[in-house]
Amino acid sequence: MTQLVERGLIARWRELLTTYNQIACALERDLQDNHGIGLSEFEVLDRLVESGQAKMRMHDLATDIYLSQSALSRTVARLERAGRVVRAMCADDRRAIFVSPTEPGRQLRDEARETHRAVLAQHIPADD
Amino acid sequence: MTQLVERGLIARWRELLTTYNQIACALERDLQDNHGIGLSEFEVLDRLVESGQAKMRMHDLATDIYLSQSALSRTVARLERAGRVVRAMCADDRRAIFVSPTEPGRQLRDEARETHRAVLAQHIPADD
DNA sequence: GGACATTAAATGATTGTGCATCTCATGCAC
DNA sequence: GTGCATGAGATGCACAATCATTTAATGTCC
């Protein structure tokens, strides 16, 4: 990535495009094969756990992540369906929803994190 | 991008993830709004024209680009439906297909290129 | 020449995404 | 209080991407 800094906008964009797609594709495949979880599901779960808090509001989760609001909503729905998180009412603001990882969810995250890191290590250049 | 080189794998990946999504999203939106063309359609058309050749085989086009074979096939189909390219038999190898941009296709590409460049200029850091 | 692997491209099925819209809940003005 | 804008989240719809499969043409080995 960094070695291409001077090549002009288009070249840098294309580099970004292919790098992103390669990595995202590899992550998607390995996460799915090894843990039965998609990339965006992992990213959500990961951020949820790493926040350290027991529960997070959807809205706060959304600011952290690259997903659109509707994509986040569906991703959390999938995670819930799979028993990785629970959604709960928020007493203070009844429009809001709290999301918390379940124990299996935390566990899955820990396992998947290793696959995740391995794929990244393999695809992201050591340094410049 | 470059200023984050030392932050570790995960941080670099997240940076890539959000950068990519912001730019791709902006490109998609502006290309669609201003020229009625999607990002992958533009990328295909752009590479097709910039190759300098009158026609290219699908397979050669595929090596240049981040799209899967089936995605490319459908993207070209969309471009053809919109009159931006034509597909033709290849006499040498009757399995292969030639793709050529039409005049309106070239023209659209030239126009869209400016939008494309503008969005990139706006989102990709000048340099460091 | 015949059988089989390989290659180019298209296509069916499934899935995830974005946009627009909808439903409620809040907040604020009056 | 009523009325209206705004905010949080869910959902219908359309579309694009993937995987797996299919069709058809080439190549190869015997």
CSV table of C-alpha atoms (C1' of nucleotides) in Angstrom, one decimal:
chain,number,residue,atom,x,y,z
A,1,MET,CA,0.0,0.0,0.0
A,2,THR,CA,2.5,2.5,1.2
A,3,GLN,CA,4.9,1.8,-1.5
A,4,LEU,CA,2.5,3.2,-4.0
A,5,VAL,CA,1.9,6.6,-2.5
A,6,GLU,CA,3.2,8.6,-5.5
A,7,ARG,CA,1.3,6.8,-8.3
A,8,GLY,CA,-1.6,9.1,-8.6
A,9,LEU,CA,-5.2,9.0,-7.5
A,10,ILE,CA,-6.5,6.3,-9.8
A,11,ALA,CA,-3.7,3.9,-9.2
A,12,ARG,CA,-4.0,4.3,-5.5
A,13,TRP,CA,-7.7,3.8,-5.7
A,14,ARG,CA,-7.3,0.6,-7.8
A,15,GLU,CA,-4.7,-0.6,-5.3
A,16,LEU,CA,-7.2,0.0,-2.5
A,17,LEU,CA,-9.9,-1.7,-4.4
A,18,THR,CA,-8.0,-4.9,-5.1
A,19,THR,CA,-6.4,-5.0,-1.7
A,20,TYR,CA,-9.7,-4.6,0.0
A,21,ASN,CA,-11.4,-7.2,-2.1
A,22,GLN,CA,-8.7,-9.7,-1.6
A,23,ILE,CA,-8.6,-9.4,2.1
A,24,ALA,CA,-12.4,-9.1,2.6
A,25,CYS,CA,-12.9,-12.1,0.4
A,26,ALA,CA,-10.3,-14.2,2.3
A,27,LEU,CA,-11.7,-13.1,5.6
A,28,GLU,CA,-15.3,-13.9,4.6
A,29,ARG,CA,-14.3,-17.4,3.4
A,30,ASP,CA,-12.2,-18.4,6.3
A,31,LEU,CA,-14.5,-17.0,8.9
A,32,GLN,CA,-17.4,-18.8,7.3
A,33,ASP,CA,-15.6,-22.1,6.8
A,34,ASN,CA,-14.0,-22.2,10.3
A,35,HIS,CA,-16.6,-20.6,12.4
A,36,GLY,CA,-19.8,-20.2,10.4
A,37,ILE,CA,-19.8,-16.5,10.7
A,38,GLY,CA,-19.8,-13.7,8.2
A,39,LEU,CA,-17.3,-10.8,8.1
A,40,SER,CA,-19.8,-8.1,9.1
A,41,GLU,CA,-21.1,-10.4,11.8
A,42,PHE,CA,-17.7,-10.8,13.2
A,43,GLU,CA,-16.9,-7.1,13.0
A,44,VAL,CA,-20.0,-6.3,15.0
A,45,LEU,CA,-19.5,-9.0,17.6
A,46,ASP,CA,-15.9,-8.1,17.9
A,47,ARG,CA,-16.6,-4.4,18.6
A,48,LEU,CA,-19.4,-5.4,20.9
A,49,VAL,CA,-17.1,-7.5,23.1
A,50,GLU,CA,-14.1,-5.2,22.9
A,51,SER,CA,-16.1,-2.3,24.1
A,52,GLY,CA,-15.9,-3.9,27.5
A,53,GLN,CA,-19.5,-2.8,28.3
A,54,ALA,CA,-22.1,-5.4,29.0
A,55,LYS,CA,-24.5,-3.9,26.5
A,56,MET,CA,-24.5,-1.3,23.8
A,57,ARG,CA,-27.1,0.7,22.0
A,58,MET,CA,-27.5,0.0,18.3
A,59,HIS,CA,-26.9,3.6,17.6
A,60,ASP,CA,-23.6,3.7,19.4
A,61,LEU,CA,-22.6,0.4,17.7
A,62,ALA,CA,-23.4,2.0,14.4
A,63,THR,CA,-21.0,4.9,14.8
A,64,ASP,CA,-18.1,2.6,15.2
A,65,ILE,CA,-18.7,0.6,12.1
A,66,TYR,CA,-18.7,0.9,8.4
A,67,LEU,CA,-22.2,-0.6,8.1
A,68,SER,CA,-25.3,1.3,7.2
A,69,GLN,CA,-28.1,1.4,9.7
A,70,SER,CA,-30.2,-1.2,7.9
A,71,ALA,CA,-27.2,-3.5,7.4
A,72,LEU,CA,-26.4,-3.2,11.1
A,73,SER,CA,-30.0,-4.0,12.0
A,74,ARG,CA,-30.0,-7.1,9.9
A,75,THR,CA,-26.6,-8.2,11.0
A,76,VAL,CA,-27.6,-8.0,14.6
A,77,ALA,CA,-30.7,-9.9,13.8
A,78,ARG,CA,-28.6,-12.7,12.3
A,79,LEU,CA,-26.4,-12.7,15.3
A,80,GLU,CA,-29.4,-12.9,17.5
A,81,ARG,CA,-31.0,-15.7,15.5
A,82,ALA,CA,-27.7,-17.6,15.9
A,83,GLY,CA,-27.7,-17.0,19.7
A,84,ARG,CA,-24.5,-14.9,19.6
A,85,VAL,CA,-26.2,-11.8,21.0
A,86,VAL,CA,-29.4,-10.7,22.7
A,87,ARG,CA,-31.4,-7.6,22.1
A,88,ALA,CA,-33.2,-5.9,24.9
A,89,MET,CA,-35.4,-3.0,25.5
A,90,CYS,CA,-33.8,0.2,26.9
A,91,ALA,CA,-35.8,1.6,29.8
A,92,ASP,CA,-34.5,5.1,29.5
A,93,ASP,CA,-35.3,5.5,25.8
A,94,ARG,CA,-37.9,3.1,24.6
A,95,ARG,CA,-36.9,3.8,21.0
A,96,ALA,CA,-33.4,2.4,21.6
A,97,ILE,CA,-32.3,-1.2,21.7
A,98,PHE,CA,-29.5,-2.7,23.8
A,99,VAL,CA,-27.4,-5.4,22.3
A,100,SER,CA,-25.2,-7.7,24.4
A,101,PRO,CA,-23.1,-10.6,23.5
A,102,THR,CA,-24.0,-14.0,25.0
A,103,GLU,CA,-21.5,-16.3,26.4
A,104,PRO,CA,-21.4,-18.4,23.2
A,105,GLY,CA,-21.1,-15.2,21.4
A,106,ARG,CA,-18.0,-14.1,23.4
A,107,GLN,CA,-16.5,-17.5,22.9
A,108,LEU,CA,-17.1,-17.5,19.2
A,109,ARG,CA,-15.5,-14.1,19.0
A,110,ASP,CA,-12.4,-15.2,20.8
A,111,GLU,CA,-12.0,-18.2,18.4
A,112,ALA,CA,-12.8,-16.3,15.3
A,113,ARG,CA,-10.4,-13.6,16.3
A,114,GLU,CA,-7.5,-15.9,15.7
A,115,THR,CA,-8.6,-16.7,12.2
A,116,HIS,CA,-9.1,-13.1,11.6
A,117,ARG,CA,-5.7,-12.1,12.8
A,118,ALA,CA,-4.1,-14.9,10.8
A,119,VAL,CA,-5.7,-13.8,7.6
A,120,LEU,CA,-4.7,-10.2,8.1
A,121,ALA,CA,-1.2,-11.2,8.9
A,122,GLN,CA,-1.0,-13.1,5.7
A,123,HIS,CA,-2.4,-10.3,3.5
A,124,ILE,CA,-1.3,-7.1,5.0
A,125,PRO,CA,2.3,-6.2,4.3
A,126,ALA,CA,4.5,-6.3,7.3
A,127,ASP,CA,5.3,-2.7,7.0
A,128,ASP,CA,6.7,-0.3,4.4
B,1,MET,CA,-3.6,5.8,5.5
B,2,THR,CA,0.1,6.1,5.5
B,3,GLN,CA,0.1,7.8,8.9
B,4,LEU,CA,-1.2,4.7,10.5
B,5,VAL,CA,1.4,2.3,9.4
B,6,GLU,CA,2.6,1.4,12.9
B,7,ARG,CA,-0.8,0.8,14.6
B,8,GLY,CA,-1.0,-2.9,14.2
B,9,LEU,CA,-2.9,-5.2,12.0
B,10,ILE,CA,-6.4,-4.8,13.3
B,11,ALA,CA,-6.2,-1.0,13.3
B,12,ARG,CA,-4.8,-1.0,9.8
B,13,TRP,CA,-7.5,-3.3,8.6
B,14,ARG,CA,-10.2,-1.2,10.1
B,15,GLU,CA,-8.8,1.9,8.6
B,16,LEU,CA,-8.9,0.1,5.2
B,17,LEU,CA,-12.4,-1.1,5.8
B,18,THR,CA,-13.8,2.3,6.6
B,19,THR,CA,-11.8,4.1,3.9
B,20,TYR,CA,-12.8,1.7,1.3
B,21,ASN,CA,-16.5,1.8,2.2
B,22,GLN,CA,-16.6,5.6,2.4
B,23,ILE,CA,-15.0,6.0,-1.0
B,24,ALA,CA,-16.9,3.1,-2.7
B,25,CYS,CA,-20.1,4.4,-1.3
B,26,ALA,CA,-19.5,8.0,-2.5
B,27,LEU,CA,-18.4,6.8,-5.9
B,28,GLU,CA,-21.4,4.5,-6.3
B,29,ARG,CA,-23.8,7.3,-5.3
B,30,ASP,CA,-22.2,10.1,-7.5
B,31,LEU,CA,-21.7,7.9,-10.5
B,32,GLN,CA,-25.3,6.7,-10.2
B,33,ASP,CA,-26.8,10.1,-9.7
B,34,ASN,CA,-24.7,11.9,-12.4
B,35,HIS,CA,-24.4,9.3,-15.0
B,36,GLY,CA,-26.7,6.4,-14.2
B,37,ILE,CA,-23.9,3.9,-14.0
B,38,GLY,CA,-22.8,1.7,-11.1
B,39,LEU,CA,-19.2,1.5,-9.8
B,40,SER,CA,-18.4,-1.9,-11.2
B,41,GLU,CA,-19.9,-0.9,-14.5
B,42,PHE,CA,-17.7,2.1,-14.6
B,43,GLU,CA,-14.6,0.2,-13.7
B,44,VAL,CA,-15.2,-2.3,-16.4
B,45,LEU,CA,-15.9,0.3,-19.0
B,46,ASP,CA,-13.0,2.4,-17.9
B,47,ARG,CA,-10.5,-0.5,-18.3
B,48,LEU,CA,-12.0,-1.5,-21.6
B,49,VAL,CA,-11.5,2.0,-23.1
B,50,GLU,CA,-8.1,2.6,-21.5
B,51,SER,CA,-6.8,-0.7,-22.9
B,52,GLY,CA,-6.6,1.1,-26.2
B,53,GLN,CA,-7.7,-2.0,-28.0
B,54,ALA,CA,-10.9,-2.1,-30.0
B,55,LYS,CA,-12.1,-5.3,-28.3
B,56,MET,CA,-11.1,-7.4,-25.3
B,57,ARG,CA,-11.9,-11.0,-24.4
B,58,MET,CA,-13.9,-11.4,-21.2
B,59,HIS,CA,-11.2,-13.5,-19.8
B,60,ASP,CA,-8.5,-10.8,-20.2
B,61,LEU,CA,-10.8,-8.2,-18.8
B,62,ALA,CA,-11.3,-10.4,-15.8
B,63,THR,CA,-7.7,-10.6,-14.9
B,64,ASP,CA,-7.5,-6.8,-14.6
B,65,ILE,CA,-10.4,-6.4,-12.3
B,66,TYR,CA,-11.5,-7.3,-8.8
B,67,LEU,CA,-14.7,-8.9,-9.9
B,68,SER,CA,-15.5,-12.6,-10.0
B,69,GLN,CA,-16.1,-14.2,-13.3
B,70,SER,CA,-19.8,-14.3,-12.9
B,71,ALA,CA,-20.0,-10.8,-11.6
B,72,LEU,CA,-18.1,-9.6,-14.6
B,73,SER,CA,-20.4,-11.6,-16.9
B,74,ARG,CA,-23.4,-9.9,-15.5
B,75,THR,CA,-21.8,-6.5,-15.4
B,76,VAL,CA,-21.0,-6.7,-19.1
B,77,ALA,CA,-24.5,-7.9,-19.7
B,78,ARG,CA,-25.8,-4.8,-18.0
B,79,LEU,CA,-23.5,-2.6,-20.0
B,80,GLU,CA,-24.7,-4.2,-23.1
B,81,ARG,CA,-28.3,-3.8,-22.2
B,82,ALA,CA,-27.6,-0.1,-21.7
B,83,GLY,CA,-25.9,0.1,-25.1
B,84,ARG,CA,-22.5,0.9,-23.6
B,85,VAL,CA,-20.7,-2.1,-25.0
B,86,VAL,CA,-21.2,-4.8,-27.6
B,87,ARG,CA,-20.4,-8.5,-27.3
B,88,ALA,CA,-19.2,-10.5,-30.3
B,89,MET,CA,-18.1,-13.9,-31.1
B,90,CYS,CA,-14.5,-14.7,-31.3
B,91,ALA,CA,-13.6,-16.6,-34.4
B,92,ASP,CA,-10.3,-18.0,-33.1
B,93,ASP,CA,-11.8,-19.5,-30.0
B,94,ARG,CA,-15.5,-19.9,-30.2
B,95,ARG,CA,-15.8,-20.3,-26.4
B,96,ALA,CA,-14.5,-16.7,-25.9
B,97,ILE,CA,-16.4,-13.5,-26.3
B,98,PHE,CA,-15.1,-10.1,-27.4
B,99,VAL,CA,-16.3,-7.0,-25.7
B,100,SER,CA,-16.0,-3.6,-27.2
B,101,PRO,CA,-17.2,-0.2,-26.0
B,102,THR,CA,-19.7,1.6,-28.3
B,103,GLU,CA,-19.4,5.3,-29.0
B,104,PRO,CA,-21.9,6.2,-26.4
B,105,GLY,CA,-20.0,4.0,-24.1
B,106,ARG,CA,-16.8,5.8,-24.6
B,107,GLN,CA,-18.5,9.1,-24.2
B,108,LEU,CA,-20.1,8.0,-21.0
B,109,ARG,CA,-16.8,6.8,-19.7
B,110,ASP,CA,-15.2,10.1,-20.5
B,111,GLU,CA,-17.9,12.0,-18.6
B,112,ALA,CA,-18.0,9.7,-15.7
B,113,ARG,CA,-14.2,9.8,-15.4
B,114,GLU,CA,-14.4,13.4,-14.2
B,115,THR,CA,-16.9,12.5,-11.5
B,116,HIS,CA,-14.7,9.6,-10.5
B,117,ARG,CA,-11.6,11.6,-10.3
B,118,ALA,CA,-13.4,14.3,-8.3
B,119,VAL,CA,-14.7,11.9,-5.7
B,120,LEU,CA,-11.2,10.3,-5.3
B,121,ALA,CA,-9.5,13.7,-5.0
B,122,GLN,CA,-12.0,14.5,-2.3
B,123,HIS,CA,-11.5,11.3,-0.3
B,124,ILE,CA,-8.0,10.2,-0.8
B,125,PRO,CA,-5.5,12.2,1.3
B,126,ALA,CA,-3.3,14.5,-0.8
B,127,ASP,CA,-0.1,12.8,0.2
B,128,ASP,CA,2.3,12.9,3.1
C,1,DG,C1',-11.2,-41.3,-34.1
C,2,DG,C1',-13.1,-41.6,-29.0
C,3,DA,C1',-13.0,-40.6,-24.0
C,4,DC,C1',-11.9,-37.2,-20.7
C,5,DA,C1',-10.1,-33.1,-18.6
C,6,DT,C1',-10.0,-28.2,-19.1
C,7,DT,C1',-11.4,-23.7,-20.4
C,8,DA,C1',-14.7,-19.6,-21.5
C,9,DA,C1',-18.7,-17.8,-20.5
C,10,DA,C1',-23.6,-17.8,-18.9
C,11,DT,C1',-27.1,-18.8,-15.6
C,12,DG,C1',-30.0,-20.4,-11.4
C,13,DA,C1',-30.3,-19.9,-6.5
C,14,DT,C1',-29.2,-17.7,-2.5
C,15,DT,C1',-27.7,-13.9,0.3
C,16,DG,C1',-26.4,-9.4,1.8
C,17,DT,C1',-26.8,-4.4,1.0
C,18,DG,C1',-28.7,0.2,0.2
C,19,DC,C1',-32.6,3.2,-0.3
C,20,DA,C1',-36.8,4.5,1.0
C,21,DT,C1',-40.3,3.9,4.0
C,22,DC,C1',-42.7,2.7,8.2
C,23,DT,C1',-43.5,2.5,13.2
C,24,DC,C1',-43.0,4.1,17.5
C,25,DA,C1',-41.0,7.0,21.1
C,26,DT,C1',-39.1,11.7,22.4
C,27,DG,C1',-38.7,16.5,22.6
C,28,DC,C1',-40.3,20.9,21.9
C,29,DA,C1',-43.3,24.8,20.8
C,30,DC,C1',-47.5,26.8,21.4
D,1,DG,C1',-52.8,19.3,26.7
D,2,DT,C1',-52.3,19.2,20.8
D,3,DG,C1',-49.3,19.2,16.9
D,4,DC,C1',-45.1,18.5,14.5
D,5,DA,C1',-40.3,17.6,13.8
D,6,DT,C1',-36.8,14.5,14.9
D,7,DG,C1',-34.6,10.2,16.3
D,8,DA,C1',-34.0,4.9,16.8
D,9,DG,C1',-34.7,0.9,14.8
D,10,DA,C1',-37.1,-2.5,11.5
D,11,DT,C1',-38.7,-3.8,7.0
D,12,DG,C1',-40.2,-4.2,1.8
D,13,DC,C1',-38.1,-4.0,-2.4
D,14,DA,C1',-34.8,-4.0,-5.9
D,15,DC,C1',-30.3,-5.1,-7.2
D,16,DA,C1',-25.6,-6.8,-7.3
D,17,DA,C1',-22.3,-10.4,-5.7
D,18,DT,C1',-21.2,-15.0,-4.7
D,19,DC,C1',-21.1,-20.1,-5.3
D,20,DA,C1',-22.2,-23.9,-7.8
D,21,DT,C1',-23.7,-25.7,-12.0
D,22,DT,C1',-24.4,-25.8,-16.9
D,23,DT,C1',-23.3,-25.4,-21.9
D,24,DA,C1',-20.3,-25.5,-25.3
D,25,DA,C1',-15.6,-25.4,-27.5
D,26,DT,C1',-10.6,-26.9,-27.1
D,27,DG,C1',-6.9,-29.9,-26.1
D,28,DT,C1',-4.8,-34.1,-25.0
D,29,DC,C1',-3.7,-38.9,-24.5
D,30,DC,C1',-4.5,-43.4,-26.0
